């Protein structure tokens, strides 16, 4: 018998998923139109901002500082929720499956673009399962070591790492984390294979470095500037093309001998697919206003972060950028043969 509309066989499971998603989106829109939670009065309760790494780390610091400024703009609390594991993919999957009702948003970095190539089985699609809100700050990274590391500058570190590669532990925040990406580029540049130690974020990785349990870490300045300034870790330089204002004495890694070494961490803000456009518009306007808050701007500047250009702070700006990053990193990662099942 030929399947007809109404017969269960008419719907393929893909069609069913599409219908379910449209239904959820319609319900959410209807809910927003109806009375107390109309787009005008939105938000009527606290909003969750999901962070894919441990509290106290660099992504968390950006998110919490932003959440405080956005809370002032929206008149409702933006509450950070840390969902840890698998280099940020557990949080992304959680948000992709959350209600698109305007009360769950997600902040993630470059990992959103690298995860499709890094993970063979991914339960979400970064390009189709989310609504785009906009990009936030861009953050340089630094290469740091435990305080008693014998090498005192990049030239010494290169010699030391090459001679002791089997003994050196390199911490990261899991496959898909930018610390992983930066560490991978470092090992490629030096032609070494170090033992990597994954954590649920670079806050716990930093604690292990301070405690001398690991040797090296490549991490965002939003986590490392206070430690570098306090002299509790050794720093070999920044991963940007130019030196940065927050750490004027730190050379670029390129100056230090890793020619053309560059990693900049960008941040995107997303919502589950189907979140009503009026909500995206309102939350996005609050994101852009929050970034202009002097408290946010000065804290970020102190920590070495830079405001992303206005053109990237929009849904379209993020959509175009994410697509270009997915296309850029896919072939590089596949060529390197790094992946998780
Ligand atoms: N810095 C981390 C990373 O390597 C994430 C974090 O803890 O914020 O991706």
mmCIF file of C-alpha atoms and ligand atoms in Angstrom:
data_model
loop_
_atom_site.group_PDB
_atom_site.id
_atom_site.type_symbol
_atom_site.label_atom_id
_atom_site.label_comp_id
_atom_site.label_asym_id
_atom_site.label_seq_id
_atom_site.Cartn_x
_atom_site.Cartn_y
_atom_site.Cartn_z
ATOM 1 C CA UNK A 1 0.000 0.000 0.000
ATOM 2 C CA UNK A 2 1.292 3.478 -0.901
ATOM 3 C CA UNK A 3 1.703 5.616 2.225
ATOM 4 C CA UNK A 4 -0.818 8.483 2.292
ATOM 5 C CA UNK A 5 -1.187 11.508 4.536
ATOM 6 C CA UNK A 6 -2.629 10.213 7.778
ATOM 7 C CA UNK A 7 -1.017 6.834 7.478
ATOM 8 C CA UNK A 8 1.838 6.450 9.989
ATOM 9 C CA UNK A 9 4.226 5.404 7.207
ATOM 10 C CA UNK A 10 3.744 8.736 5.462
ATOM 11 C CA UNK A 11 6.066 10.457 7.911
ATOM 12 C CA UNK A 12 9.743 9.561 7.748
ATOM 13 C CA UNK A 13 11.528 10.055 11.061
ATOM 14 C CA UNK A 14 13.283 13.146 9.597
ATOM 15 C CA UNK A 15 9.905 14.631 8.630
ATOM 16 C CA UNK A 16 8.585 13.846 12.110
ATOM 17 C CA UNK A 17 11.530 15.598 13.731
ATOM 18 C CA UNK A 18 10.956 18.630 11.507
ATOM 19 C CA UNK A 19 7.242 18.697 12.354
ATOM 20 C CA UNK A 20 7.972 18.347 16.064
ATOM 21 C CA UNK A 21 10.492 21.214 15.920
ATOM 22 C CA UNK A 22 8.009 23.428 14.033
ATOM 23 C CA UNK A 23 5.305 22.588 16.574
ATOM 24 C CA UNK A 24 7.562 23.491 19.502
ATOM 25 C CA UNK A 25 8.501 26.761 17.762
ATOM 26 C CA UNK A 26 4.839 27.541 17.067
ATOM 27 C CA UNK A 27 3.886 26.830 20.682
ATOM 28 C CA UNK A 28 6.723 29.045 21.908
ATOM 29 C CA UNK A 29 5.660 31.873 19.571
ATOM 30 C CA UNK A 30 2.013 31.473 20.583
ATOM 31 C CA UNK A 31 3.052 31.535 24.241
ATOM 32 C CA UNK A 32 4.957 34.754 23.664
ATOM 33 C CA UNK A 33 2.039 36.357 21.865
ATOM 34 C CA UNK A 34 -0.363 35.447 24.644
ATOM 35 C CA UNK A 35 -0.718 37.936 27.493
ATOM 36 C CA UNK A 36 1.938 37.910 30.199
ATOM 37 C CA UNK A 37 4.824 36.684 28.065
ATOM 38 C CA UNK A 38 4.303 38.770 24.931
ATOM 39 C CA UNK A 39 7.366 39.951 23.067
ATOM 40 C CA UNK A 40 6.854 43.402 24.629
ATOM 41 C CA UNK A 41 6.935 42.141 28.211
ATOM 42 C CA UNK A 42 9.646 39.505 27.574
ATOM 43 C CA UNK A 43 11.524 38.556 29.684
ATOM 44 C CA UNK A 44 9.205 37.811 32.595
ATOM 45 C CA UNK A 45 11.578 35.461 34.460
ATOM 46 C CA UNK A 46 15.329 34.760 34.750
ATOM 47 C CA UNK A 47 17.125 33.672 31.584
ATOM 48 C CA UNK A 48 19.708 30.871 31.549
ATOM 49 C CA UNK A 49 22.986 31.481 29.760
ATOM 50 C CA UNK A 50 24.666 28.105 29.320
ATOM 51 C CA UNK A 51 28.485 28.020 29.515
ATOM 52 C CA UNK A 52 30.172 24.841 28.250
ATOM 53 C CA UNK A 53 33.157 24.907 30.646
ATOM 54 C CA UNK A 54 33.944 25.046 34.375
ATOM 55 C CA UNK A 55 33.058 28.039 36.566
ATOM 56 C CA UNK A 56 35.888 30.500 37.125
ATOM 57 C CA UNK A 57 37.513 29.803 33.746
ATOM 58 C CA UNK A 58 37.928 32.196 30.808
ATOM 59 C CA UNK A 59 34.636 31.483 28.994
ATOM 60 C CA UNK A 60 32.826 31.656 32.321
ATOM 61 C CA UNK A 61 34.451 35.014 33.168
ATOM 62 C CA UNK A 62 33.299 36.502 29.833
ATOM 63 C CA UNK A 63 29.795 35.045 30.321
ATOM 64 C CA UNK A 64 29.366 36.206 33.926
ATOM 65 C CA UNK A 65 30.642 39.727 33.218
ATOM 66 C CA UNK A 66 28.320 39.939 30.211
ATOM 67 C CA UNK A 67 25.397 38.443 32.165
ATOM 68 C CA UNK A 68 25.766 41.135 34.848
ATOM 69 C CA UNK A 69 25.602 43.911 32.235
ATOM 70 C CA UNK A 70 22.731 42.270 30.334
ATOM 71 C CA UNK A 71 20.771 41.846 33.579
ATOM 72 C CA UNK A 72 20.849 45.638 33.995
ATOM 73 C CA UNK A 73 19.629 46.142 30.415
ATOM 74 C CA UNK A 74 16.872 43.496 30.490
ATOM 75 C CA UNK A 75 15.618 44.067 34.049
ATOM 76 C CA UNK A 76 15.658 40.283 34.593
ATOM 77 C CA UNK A 77 18.535 38.123 35.802
ATOM 78 C CA UNK A 78 20.703 36.439 33.205
ATOM 79 C CA UNK A 79 21.915 33.397 35.128
ATOM 80 C CA UNK A 80 25.013 31.467 34.089
ATOM 81 C CA UNK A 81 24.621 27.693 34.057
ATOM 82 C CA UNK A 82 27.816 25.633 33.629
ATOM 83 C CA UNK A 83 27.246 22.386 31.685
ATOM 84 C CA UNK A 84 30.552 20.568 31.544
ATOM 85 C CA UNK A 85 32.151 17.895 29.449
ATOM 86 C CA UNK A 86 33.416 16.674 26.078
ATOM 87 C CA UNK A 87 35.065 19.959 25.071
ATOM 88 C CA UNK A 88 31.768 21.889 25.141
ATOM 89 C CA UNK A 89 29.708 19.432 23.073
ATOM 90 C CA UNK A 90 27.552 18.269 26.022
ATOM 91 C CA UNK A 91 26.395 21.847 26.609
ATOM 92 C CA UNK A 92 25.782 22.459 22.893
ATOM 93 C CA UNK A 93 23.698 19.313 22.655
ATOM 94 C CA UNK A 94 21.736 20.314 25.791
ATOM 95 C CA UNK A 95 20.943 23.757 24.362
ATOM 96 C CA UNK A 96 20.002 22.334 20.940
ATOM 97 C CA UNK A 97 17.369 20.202 22.698
ATOM 98 C CA UNK A 98 16.127 22.932 25.081
ATOM 99 C CA UNK A 99 12.755 24.671 24.707
ATOM 100 C CA UNK A 100 13.036 27.558 22.220
ATOM 101 C CA UNK A 101 11.081 29.790 24.596
ATOM 102 C CA UNK A 102 13.578 32.619 25.033
ATOM 103 C CA UNK A 103 14.819 31.455 28.426
ATOM 104 C CA UNK A 104 17.829 29.394 27.319
ATOM 105 C CA UNK A 105 20.821 30.884 25.499
ATOM 106 C CA UNK A 106 24.316 29.589 24.899
ATOM 107 C CA UNK A 107 27.746 31.167 24.708
ATOM 108 C CA UNK A 108 30.516 29.186 23.062
ATOM 109 C CA UNK A 109 33.822 29.873 21.348
ATOM 110 C CA UNK A 110 35.702 28.484 18.311
ATOM 111 C CA UNK A 111 34.745 24.984 19.548
ATOM 112 C CA UNK A 112 31.319 25.442 17.954
ATOM 113 C CA UNK A 113 33.059 25.454 14.558
ATOM 114 C CA UNK A 114 35.663 22.762 15.191
ATOM 115 C CA UNK A 115 33.443 20.148 16.866
ATOM 116 C CA UNK A 116 31.830 18.805 13.634
ATOM 117 C CA UNK A 117 35.271 17.733 12.391
ATOM 118 C CA UNK A 118 36.579 16.625 15.805
ATOM 119 C CA UNK A 119 33.661 14.396 16.812
ATOM 120 C CA UNK A 120 32.529 11.547 14.590
ATOM 121 C CA UNK A 121 29.261 11.285 16.461
ATOM 122 C CA UNK A 122 27.757 14.628 17.331
ATOM 123 C CA UNK A 123 24.171 14.865 18.562
ATOM 124 C CA UNK A 124 23.724 18.428 17.278
ATOM 125 C CA UNK A 125 24.510 20.394 14.154
ATOM 126 C CA UNK A 126 26.045 23.831 14.864
ATOM 127 C CA UNK A 127 24.810 25.133 11.504
ATOM 128 C CA UNK A 128 21.173 24.015 11.674
ATOM 129 C CA UNK A 129 20.145 23.467 15.317
ATOM 130 C CA UNK A 130 20.543 27.021 16.632
ATOM 131 C CA UNK A 131 19.362 30.569 16.129
ATOM 132 C CA UNK A 132 22.199 33.084 15.974
ATOM 133 C CA UNK A 133 22.184 36.078 18.321
ATOM 134 C CA UNK A 134 25.591 37.651 17.676
ATOM 135 C CA UNK A 135 29.282 37.595 18.456
ATOM 136 C CA UNK A 136 30.783 38.987 21.628
ATOM 137 C CA UNK A 137 34.439 39.563 22.520
ATOM 138 C CA UNK A 138 37.654 38.297 20.892
ATOM 139 C CA UNK A 139 40.256 36.996 23.335
ATOM 140 C CA UNK A 140 43.974 36.292 22.793
ATOM 141 C CA UNK A 141 45.639 33.252 24.325
ATOM 142 C CA UNK A 142 48.927 32.907 26.183
ATOM 143 C CA UNK A 143 51.307 30.003 26.535
ATOM 144 C CA UNK A 144 52.063 29.510 30.232
ATOM 145 C CA UNK A 145 53.882 26.999 32.428
ATOM 146 C CA UNK A 146 54.193 26.046 36.074
ATOM 147 C CA UNK A 147 56.281 28.588 37.946
ATOM 148 C CA UNK A 148 59.337 26.358 38.342
ATOM 149 C CA UNK A 149 59.559 25.340 34.682
ATOM 150 C CA UNK A 150 63.308 25.463 33.831
ATOM 151 C CA UNK A 151 62.808 27.421 30.565
ATOM 152 C CA UNK A 152 62.668 31.213 31.035
ATOM 153 C CA UNK A 153 61.687 32.374 27.556
ATOM 154 C CA UNK A 154 60.298 30.964 24.328
ATOM 155 C CA UNK A 155 63.714 30.135 22.838
ATOM 156 C CA UNK A 156 64.632 28.165 25.975
ATOM 157 C CA UNK A 157 61.209 26.528 26.037
ATOM 158 C CA UNK A 158 61.584 25.292 22.453
ATOM 159 C CA UNK A 159 64.924 23.648 23.329
ATOM 160 C CA UNK A 160 63.596 22.264 26.624
ATOM 161 C CA UNK A 161 60.389 20.822 25.142
ATOM 162 C CA UNK A 162 62.215 19.169 22.246
ATOM 163 C CA UNK A 163 64.707 17.546 24.655
ATOM 164 C CA UNK A 164 62.098 16.468 27.229
ATOM 165 C CA UNK A 165 58.960 15.840 25.189
ATOM 166 C CA UNK A 166 58.251 12.460 26.793
ATOM 167 C CA UNK A 167 58.171 14.014 30.277
ATOM 168 C CA UNK A 168 56.024 17.074 29.598
ATOM 169 C CA UNK A 169 52.295 17.262 30.388
ATOM 170 C CA UNK A 170 50.172 19.721 28.448
ATOM 171 C CA UNK A 171 46.798 20.532 30.047
ATOM 172 C CA UNK A 172 43.643 21.362 28.090
ATOM 173 C CA UNK A 173 39.864 21.585 28.444
ATOM 174 C CA UNK A 174 39.071 18.572 26.253
ATOM 175 C CA UNK A 175 38.740 17.879 22.551
ATOM 176 C CA UNK A 176 37.130 20.930 20.966
ATOM 177 C CA UNK A 177 38.465 23.350 23.559
ATOM 178 C CA UNK A 178 40.648 26.172 22.291
ATOM 179 C CA UNK A 179 43.357 25.108 24.744
ATOM 180 C CA UNK A 180 43.348 21.804 22.870
ATOM 181 C CA UNK A 181 43.485 23.536 19.501
ATOM 182 C CA UNK A 182 46.323 25.840 20.599
ATOM 183 C CA UNK A 183 48.212 22.902 22.139
ATOM 184 C CA UNK A 184 47.788 20.922 18.942
ATOM 185 C CA UNK A 185 49.236 23.780 16.878
ATOM 186 C CA UNK A 186 52.100 24.124 19.371
ATOM 187 C CA UNK A 187 53.010 20.445 19.110
ATOM 188 C CA UNK A 188 52.834 20.619 15.310
ATOM 189 C CA UNK A 189 55.058 23.716 15.271
ATOM 190 C CA UNK A 190 57.645 22.038 17.521
ATOM 191 C CA UNK A 191 57.343 18.595 15.919
ATOM 192 C CA UNK A 192 56.714 16.907 19.292
ATOM 193 C CA UNK A 193 54.063 14.666 20.775
ATOM 194 C CA UNK A 194 53.328 15.629 24.388
ATOM 195 C CA UNK A 195 51.097 13.916 26.938
ATOM 196 C CA UNK A 196 47.861 15.893 27.070
ATOM 197 C CA UNK A 197 45.744 16.046 30.223
ATOM 198 C CA UNK A 198 42.076 17.031 29.728
ATOM 199 C CA UNK A 199 40.028 18.933 32.331
ATOM 200 C CA UNK A 200 36.408 20.163 32.364
ATOM 201 C CA UNK A 201 37.644 23.692 31.741
ATOM 202 C CA UNK A 202 40.835 25.650 32.114
ATOM 203 C CA UNK A 203 39.909 26.840 35.642
ATOM 204 C CA UNK A 204 40.716 23.346 37.007
ATOM 205 C CA UNK A 205 43.618 23.087 34.516
ATOM 206 C CA UNK A 206 45.040 26.318 35.958
ATOM 207 C CA UNK A 207 44.731 24.902 39.497
ATOM 208 C CA UNK A 208 46.695 21.838 38.396
ATOM 209 C CA UNK A 209 49.342 24.110 36.841
ATOM 210 C CA UNK A 210 49.570 26.207 40.025
ATOM 211 C CA UNK A 211 49.904 22.984 42.007
ATOM 212 C CA UNK A 212 52.679 21.754 39.678
ATOM 213 C CA UNK A 213 50.699 18.666 38.574
ATOM 214 C CA UNK A 214 50.906 19.696 34.897
ATOM 215 C CA UNK A 215 53.630 21.597 33.035
ATOM 216 C CA UNK A 216 52.129 23.655 30.222
ATOM 217 C CA UNK A 217 48.812 25.283 29.314
ATOM 218 C CA UNK A 218 47.685 27.459 26.454
ATOM 219 C CA UNK A 219 44.758 29.547 27.706
ATOM 220 C CA UNK A 220 42.764 32.727 27.153
ATOM 221 C CA UNK A 221 43.986 35.954 28.735
ATOM 222 C CA UNK A 222 40.628 36.205 30.558
ATOM 223 C CA UNK A 223 42.039 33.436 32.783
ATOM 224 C CA UNK A 224 45.779 34.036 32.602
ATOM 225 C CA UNK A 225 46.340 37.815 32.948
ATOM 226 C CA UNK A 226 45.823 37.870 36.762
ATOM 227 C CA UNK A 227 48.208 34.894 37.222
ATOM 228 C CA UNK A 228 50.852 36.295 34.846
ATOM 229 C CA UNK A 229 50.729 39.696 36.595
ATOM 230 C CA UNK A 230 50.957 38.032 40.024
ATOM 231 C CA UNK A 231 53.952 35.979 38.849
ATOM 232 C CA UNK A 232 52.341 32.692 39.881
ATOM 233 C CA UNK A 233 52.955 31.163 36.445
ATOM 234 C CA UNK A 234 55.630 31.535 33.795
ATOM 235 C CA UNK A 235 54.465 33.076 30.515
ATOM 236 C CA UNK A 236 56.116 32.700 27.127
ATOM 237 C CA UNK A 237 53.948 35.077 25.140
ATOM 238 C CA UNK A 238 50.664 35.848 23.436
ATOM 239 C CA UNK A 239 49.098 34.084 20.454
ATOM 240 C CA UNK A 240 48.126 37.280 18.591
ATOM 241 C CA UNK A 241 49.976 38.884 15.668
ATOM 242 C CA UNK A 242 50.743 41.984 17.758
ATOM 243 C CA UNK A 243 51.555 42.397 21.443
ATOM 244 C CA UNK A 244 48.518 43.302 23.558
ATOM 245 C CA UNK A 245 47.875 46.293 25.854
ATOM 246 C CA UNK A 246 46.944 44.140 28.862
ATOM 247 C CA UNK A 247 50.372 42.414 28.784
ATOM 248 C CA UNK A 248 52.720 44.892 27.043
ATOM 249 C CA UNK A 249 55.896 43.078 28.179
ATOM 250 C CA UNK A 250 54.846 39.749 26.724
ATOM 251 C CA UNK A 251 56.254 38.981 23.255
ATOM 252 C CA UNK A 252 54.122 37.338 20.603
ATOM 253 C CA UNK A 253 54.856 33.624 20.201
ATOM 254 C CA UNK A 254 55.810 34.480 16.642
ATOM 255 C CA UNK A 255 58.503 36.881 17.943
ATOM 256 C CA UNK A 256 59.631 34.105 20.271
ATOM 257 C CA UNK A 257 60.342 31.724 17.398
ATOM 258 C CA UNK A 258 56.985 30.110 16.497
ATOM 259 C CA UNK A 259 56.643 31.887 13.188
ATOM 260 C CA UNK A 260 53.084 32.948 12.214
ATOM 261 C CA UNK A 261 51.603 31.230 15.277
ATOM 262 C CA UNK A 262 48.193 32.808 15.765
ATOM 263 C CA UNK A 263 45.076 31.837 17.715
ATOM 264 C CA UNK A 264 42.311 34.280 18.665
ATOM 265 C CA UNK A 265 39.259 33.060 20.562
ATOM 266 C CA UNK A 266 35.922 34.394 19.330
ATOM 267 C CA UNK A 267 32.608 33.990 21.125
ATOM 268 C CA UNK A 268 29.142 33.421 19.685
ATOM 269 C CA UNK A 269 25.787 33.666 21.466
ATOM 270 C CA UNK A 270 23.119 31.198 20.303
ATOM 271 C CA UNK A 271 19.564 30.085 21.109
ATOM 272 C CA UNK A 272 17.759 26.798 20.392
ATOM 273 C CA UNK A 273 16.331 26.606 16.874
ATOM 274 C CA UNK A 274 12.799 28.006 16.772
ATOM 275 C CA UNK A 275 13.315 30.730 19.383
ATOM 276 C CA UNK A 276 10.960 33.511 18.179
ATOM 277 C CA UNK A 277 12.605 36.287 16.127
ATOM 278 C CA UNK A 278 11.209 38.997 18.447
ATOM 279 C CA UNK A 279 13.024 37.359 21.376
ATOM 280 C CA UNK A 280 16.285 37.025 19.447
ATOM 281 C CA UNK A 281 15.945 40.687 18.543
ATOM 282 C CA UNK A 282 15.422 41.747 22.171
ATOM 283 C CA UNK A 283 18.139 39.510 23.643
ATOM 284 C CA UNK A 284 20.512 40.541 20.837
ATOM 285 C CA UNK A 285 19.880 44.242 21.503
ATOM 286 C CA UNK A 286 20.639 43.562 25.201
ATOM 287 C CA UNK A 287 23.839 41.728 24.206
ATOM 288 C CA UNK A 288 25.030 44.684 22.146
ATOM 289 C CA UNK A 289 24.044 47.178 24.880
ATOM 290 C CA UNK A 290 25.693 44.981 27.536
ATOM 291 C CA UNK A 291 28.971 45.072 25.620
ATOM 292 C CA UNK A 292 28.835 48.879 25.686
ATOM 293 C CA UNK A 293 28.421 48.916 29.486
ATOM 294 C CA UNK A 294 31.589 50.612 30.844
ATOM 295 C CA UNK A 295 31.901 47.914 33.557
ATOM 296 C CA UNK A 296 31.977 45.172 30.946
ATOM 297 C CA UNK A 297 34.225 47.090 28.572
ATOM 298 C CA UNK A 298 36.821 47.995 31.218
ATOM 299 C CA UNK A 299 36.918 44.523 32.812
ATOM 300 C CA UNK A 300 37.380 42.928 29.384
ATOM 301 C CA UNK A 301 40.099 45.436 28.427
ATOM 302 C CA UNK A 302 41.967 44.697 31.700
ATOM 303 C CA UNK A 303 41.841 41.006 30.813
ATOM 304 C CA UNK A 304 43.119 41.512 27.269
ATOM 305 C CA UNK A 305 39.789 40.930 25.477
ATOM 306 C CA UNK A 306 38.660 43.075 22.554
ATOM 307 C CA UNK A 307 35.153 43.955 21.481
ATOM 308 C CA UNK A 308 34.248 42.163 18.272
ATOM 309 C CA UNK A 309 33.481 44.588 15.380
ATOM 310 C CA UNK A 310 29.854 45.833 15.221
ATOM 311 C CA UNK A 311 29.221 43.958 11.953
ATOM 312 C CA UNK A 312 29.847 40.640 13.751
ATOM 313 C CA UNK A 313 27.637 41.436 16.753
ATOM 314 C CA UNK A 314 24.497 40.648 14.704
ATOM 315 C CA UNK A 315 22.780 37.290 13.952
ATOM 316 C CA UNK A 316 23.887 37.537 10.315
ATOM 317 C CA UNK A 317 27.446 38.466 11.335
ATOM 318 C CA UNK A 318 27.671 35.346 13.527
ATOM 319 C CA UNK A 319 26.025 33.106 10.895
ATOM 320 C CA UNK A 320 28.505 34.126 8.196
ATOM 321 C CA UNK A 321 31.484 33.857 10.564
ATOM 322 C CA UNK A 322 30.507 30.422 11.951
ATOM 323 C CA UNK A 323 30.040 29.044 8.443
ATOM 324 C CA UNK A 324 33.442 30.333 7.357
ATOM 325 C CA UNK A 325 35.090 28.877 10.488
ATOM 326 C CA UNK A 326 33.442 25.451 9.988
ATOM 327 C CA UNK A 327 34.732 25.443 6.403
ATOM 328 C CA UNK A 328 38.185 26.603 7.466
ATOM 329 C CA UNK A 329 38.788 24.147 10.318
ATOM 330 C CA UNK A 330 37.126 21.028 8.893
ATOM 331 C CA UNK A 331 39.864 20.185 6.362
ATOM 332 C CA UNK A 332 42.703 21.182 8.739
ATOM 333 C CA UNK A 333 41.411 18.928 11.528
ATOM 334 C CA UNK A 334 40.592 16.029 9.213
ATOM 335 C CA UNK A 335 44.099 16.271 7.747
ATOM 336 C CA UNK A 336 45.594 16.187 11.248
ATOM 337 C CA UNK A 337 43.533 13.033 11.918
ATOM 338 C CA UNK A 338 42.416 14.139 15.386
ATOM 339 C CA UNK A 339 38.931 13.009 16.334
ATOM 340 C CA UNK A 340 36.792 11.372 18.991
ATOM 341 C CA UNK A 341 34.171 8.669 18.490
HETATM 342 N N1 LIG B 1 39.766 27.923 27.991
HETATM 343 C C1 LIG B 1 38.951 26.808 27.772
HETATM 344 C C2 LIG B 1 39.205 26.203 26.433
HETATM 345 O O1 LIG B 1 40.284 25.790 26.293
HETATM 346 C C3 LIG B 1 37.574 26.789 28.154
HETATM 347 C C4 LIG B 1 37.222 27.362 29.490
HETATM 348 O O2 LIG B 1 37.471 26.780 30.543
HETATM 349 O O3 LIG B 1 36.632 28.388 29.444
HETATM 350 O O4 LIG B 1 38.370 26.067 25.576
#
